[in-house]
Short mmCIF file of C-alpha atoms and ligand atoms in Angstrom, two decimals:
data_model
loop_
_atom_site.label_atom_id
_atom_site.label_comp_id
_atom_site.label_asym_id
_atom_site.label_seq_id
_atom_site.Cartn_x
_atom_site.Cartn_y
_atom_site.Cartn_z
CA MET L 21 -11.94 -25.70 41.15
CA MET L 22 -10.39 -24.06 44.20
CA GLU L 23 -7.13 -22.24 43.61
CA ARG L 24 -4.70 -20.56 45.97
CA VAL L 25 -4.15 -16.90 45.16
CA TYR L 26 -1.76 -14.41 46.76
CA ILE L 27 -2.72 -10.74 46.87
CA GLY L 28 -0.36 -7.85 47.57
CA LEU L 29 -1.91 -4.95 49.49
CA GLY L 30 -0.43 -1.46 49.61
CA SER L 31 -1.48 2.03 50.70
CA ASN L 32 0.20 5.32 51.52
CA LEU L 33 -2.73 7.72 51.77
CA ALA L 34 -5.76 8.29 54.01
CA ASP L 35 -4.80 6.12 57.02
CA PRO L 36 -2.96 3.25 55.29
CA LEU L 37 -3.30 0.79 58.19
CA GLU L 38 -7.06 1.25 58.22
CA GLN L 39 -7.14 0.94 54.41
CA LEU L 40 -5.45 -2.45 54.68
CA ARG L 41 -7.63 -3.63 57.53
CA SER L 42 -10.84 -2.85 55.67
CA ALA L 43 -9.45 -4.32 52.45
CA LEU L 44 -8.75 -7.59 54.30
CA ALA L 45 -12.31 -7.62 55.61
CA ALA L 46 -13.57 -7.07 52.06
CA LEU L 47 -11.37 -9.90 50.75
CA ALA L 48 -12.74 -12.20 53.44
CA ALA L 49 -16.28 -11.36 52.28
CA LEU L 50 -15.76 -12.15 48.57
CA PRO L 51 -18.09 -14.78 47.09
CA GLN L 52 -16.75 -18.30 46.44
CA THR L 53 -13.61 -17.26 48.28
CA SER L 54 -12.02 -17.65 51.68
CA LEU L 55 -9.21 -15.64 53.20
CA THR L 56 -6.82 -18.31 54.46
CA ALA L 57 -3.86 -16.27 55.71
CA GLN L 58 -2.64 -12.73 56.12
CA SER L 59 0.87 -11.47 56.78
CA SER L 60 1.89 -8.85 59.29
CA PHE L 61 1.77 -5.25 58.17
CA TYR L 62 5.04 -3.71 57.04
CA ILE L 63 6.00 -0.06 56.72
CA SER L 64 8.07 0.41 53.57
CA ASP L 65 9.99 3.20 51.91
CA PRO L 66 8.31 4.29 48.67
CA LEU L 67 9.57 2.73 45.51
CA GLY L 68 9.32 5.42 42.86
CA PRO L 69 9.32 9.15 43.61
CA ALA L 70 10.70 9.69 47.12
CA ASP L 71 8.51 12.72 47.88
CA GLN L 72 5.54 10.63 48.98
CA PRO L 73 4.59 9.06 52.32
CA ARG L 74 5.88 5.64 53.33
CA TYR L 75 3.61 2.73 52.47
CA VAL L 76 1.95 0.06 54.53
CA ASN L 77 2.16 -3.30 52.75
CA ALA L 78 0.90 -6.82 53.44
CA VAL L 79 0.14 -10.04 51.57
CA ALA L 80 -2.99 -12.17 51.85
CA ALA L 81 -3.70 -15.74 50.73
CA LEU L 82 -7.11 -16.60 49.30
CA ASP L 83 -8.66 -19.86 48.23
CA THR L 84 -11.08 -19.00 45.45
CA GLU L 85 -13.28 -20.52 42.80
CA LEU L 86 -13.51 -17.19 40.97
CA PRO L 87 -11.74 -17.10 37.61
CA PRO L 88 -8.86 -14.60 37.36
CA LEU L 89 -10.68 -11.76 35.60
CA GLU L 90 -13.67 -12.02 37.95
CA LEU L 91 -11.32 -11.80 40.90
CA LEU L 92 -9.60 -8.82 39.27
CA ASP L 93 -12.99 -7.08 38.83
CA ALA L 94 -13.78 -7.75 42.49
CA LEU L 95 -10.41 -6.35 43.65
CA GLN L 96 -10.86 -3.24 41.52
CA ALA L 97 -14.34 -2.77 43.00
CA ILE L 98 -12.83 -2.88 46.51
CA GLU L 99 -10.20 -0.32 45.47
CA GLN L 100 -12.96 1.95 44.13
CA GLU L 101 -15.19 1.49 47.19
CA GLN L 102 -12.32 2.56 49.39
CA GLY L 103 -12.12 5.81 47.48
CA ARG L 104 -9.09 4.99 45.42
CA MET L 105 -7.41 8.10 44.22
CA ARG L 106 -4.29 8.04 42.18
CA LYS L 107 -2.35 11.10 41.19
CA ALA L 108 -1.44 11.51 37.54
CA GLU L 109 2.23 10.96 38.38
CA ARG L 110 3.60 7.50 37.51
CA TRP L 111 4.40 5.49 40.64
CA GLY L 112 2.76 8.16 42.76
CA PRO L 113 0.83 7.73 46.03
CA ARG L 114 -2.36 5.67 46.26
CA THR L 115 -5.10 4.97 48.80
CA LEU L 116 -5.25 1.26 48.02
CA ASP L 117 -3.59 -1.15 45.62
CA LEU L 118 -4.68 -4.77 45.47
CA ASP L 119 -2.41 -6.75 43.16
CA ILE L 120 -2.81 -10.38 42.13
CA LEU L 121 0.72 -11.70 42.71
CA LEU L 122 0.14 -15.40 42.00
CA PHE L 123 -2.89 -17.37 40.85
CA GLY L 124 -2.32 -21.06 41.50
CA GLU L 125 0.28 -22.26 39.04
CA ARG L 126 -1.01 -20.05 36.26
CA GLN L 127 1.05 -17.82 34.01
CA LEU L 128 -1.27 -15.25 32.44
CA ASP L 129 -0.42 -12.56 29.94
CA GLU L 130 -3.60 -10.72 29.13
CA PRO L 131 -4.24 -7.02 28.45
CA ARG L 132 -5.69 -6.51 31.95
CA LEU L 133 -3.70 -9.03 33.92
CA THR L 134 -0.17 -10.39 34.03
CA VAL L 135 0.49 -13.20 36.52
CA PRO L 136 2.88 -13.64 38.23
CA HIS L 137 2.88 -9.91 38.89
CA TYR L 138 5.86 -8.57 36.94
CA HIS L 139 7.53 -6.67 39.71
CA MET L 140 7.11 -9.14 42.57
CA HIS L 141 10.45 -10.91 42.13
CA ALA L 142 12.61 -8.14 43.49
CA ARG L 143 10.38 -6.14 45.83
CA ALA L 144 11.12 -6.57 49.52
CA PHE L 145 7.67 -5.25 50.48
CA VAL L 146 6.12 -8.16 48.53
CA LEU L 147 8.60 -10.99 49.15
CA TYR L 148 8.99 -10.68 52.94
CA PRO L 149 5.27 -10.60 53.76
CA LEU L 150 4.70 -13.42 51.26
CA ALA L 151 7.41 -15.53 52.90
CA GLU L 152 5.72 -15.07 56.26
CA ILE L 153 2.59 -16.90 55.06
CA ALA L 154 4.14 -19.18 52.39
CA PRO L 155 7.79 -19.86 53.24
CA GLN L 156 8.00 -23.00 51.06
CA LEU L 157 6.47 -21.40 47.97
CA TYR L 158 7.70 -21.99 44.42
CA LEU L 159 6.79 -19.71 41.53
CA PRO L 160 5.28 -21.22 38.36
CA ASP L 161 8.67 -20.88 36.63
CA GLY L 162 10.22 -23.18 39.25
CA ARG L 163 12.06 -20.53 41.23
CA ALA L 164 11.91 -20.87 45.01
CA LEU L 165 10.67 -17.88 46.99
CA SER L 166 13.58 -18.50 49.36
CA ALA L 167 16.02 -17.90 46.47
CA LEU L 168 14.33 -14.62 45.53
CA LEU L 169 14.47 -13.55 49.16
CA ALA L 170 18.17 -14.35 49.42
CA ALA L 171 18.76 -11.89 46.57
CA CYS L 172 16.53 -9.17 48.07
CA PRO L 173 17.78 -7.31 51.14
CA PHE L 174 15.33 -6.50 53.94
CA ALA L 175 15.99 -2.83 53.28
CA GLY L 176 13.64 0.07 53.88
CA LEU L 177 11.18 -2.30 55.51
CA GLU L 178 9.85 -2.43 59.05
CA ARG L 179 7.48 -5.08 60.35
CA ILE L 180 4.74 -3.65 62.55
CA ASP L 181 4.52 -5.59 65.79
CA GLU L 182 0.85 -5.39 66.72
CA SER L 183 1.29 -7.36 69.93
CA ARG L 184 2.97 -4.40 71.63
N1 ROI S 27 6.32 1.44 47.19
C1 ROI S 27 6.09 0.74 48.30
N2 ROI S 27 6.99 0.80 49.30
N3 ROI S 27 4.99 -0.03 48.46
C2 ROI S 27 4.05 -0.13 47.48
O1 ROI S 27 3.05 -0.84 47.64
C3 ROI S 27 4.26 0.59 46.28
N4 ROI S 27 3.37 0.52 45.25
C4 ROI S 27 3.58 1.16 44.10
C5 ROI S 27 4.79 2.03 43.88
C6 ROI S 27 4.31 3.42 43.54
C7 ROI S 27 5.59 1.45 42.71
N5 ROI S 27 5.65 2.09 45.04
C8 ROI S 27 5.42 1.38 46.16
O2 ROI S 27 2.72 1.00 43.11
#
């Protein structure tokens, strides 16, 4: 069975734009999976400790036949291959985060994986890129993405215009 999955990408270390570009290429190369859409890149103020660089964030859509935990393993392998380093500090800087935001209509609550991603509902750096590629989306609990967006200011966010 093919399912539509949305992945949040984020980086604020070691050339974040390049981190995201190579992560997207790695997502496109996953087995039993196709990359069907990618948002623009956005520069975002750090959520968490303020004494860290700004992030680059984006959202990608995949169609995949991989089950959730196999996809999670594959995403973690990409994070590791791109030299993921994470400081001990909670909510500190990272070279690459790949988060499963939504997995079809599923609601999962497992030790390794909670879907929908618990923090997605109020994060501008997730909701605005997601809306770019899936403006009509509804979450599994029936909430419209447009309603979440209306409650989430476009603050601390800057879309990178790559056509300039
Ligand atoms: N802040 C921003 N702006 N973007 C992120 O991707 C991000 N990721 C995180 C924390 C540290 C919470 N802050 C972030 O994991």
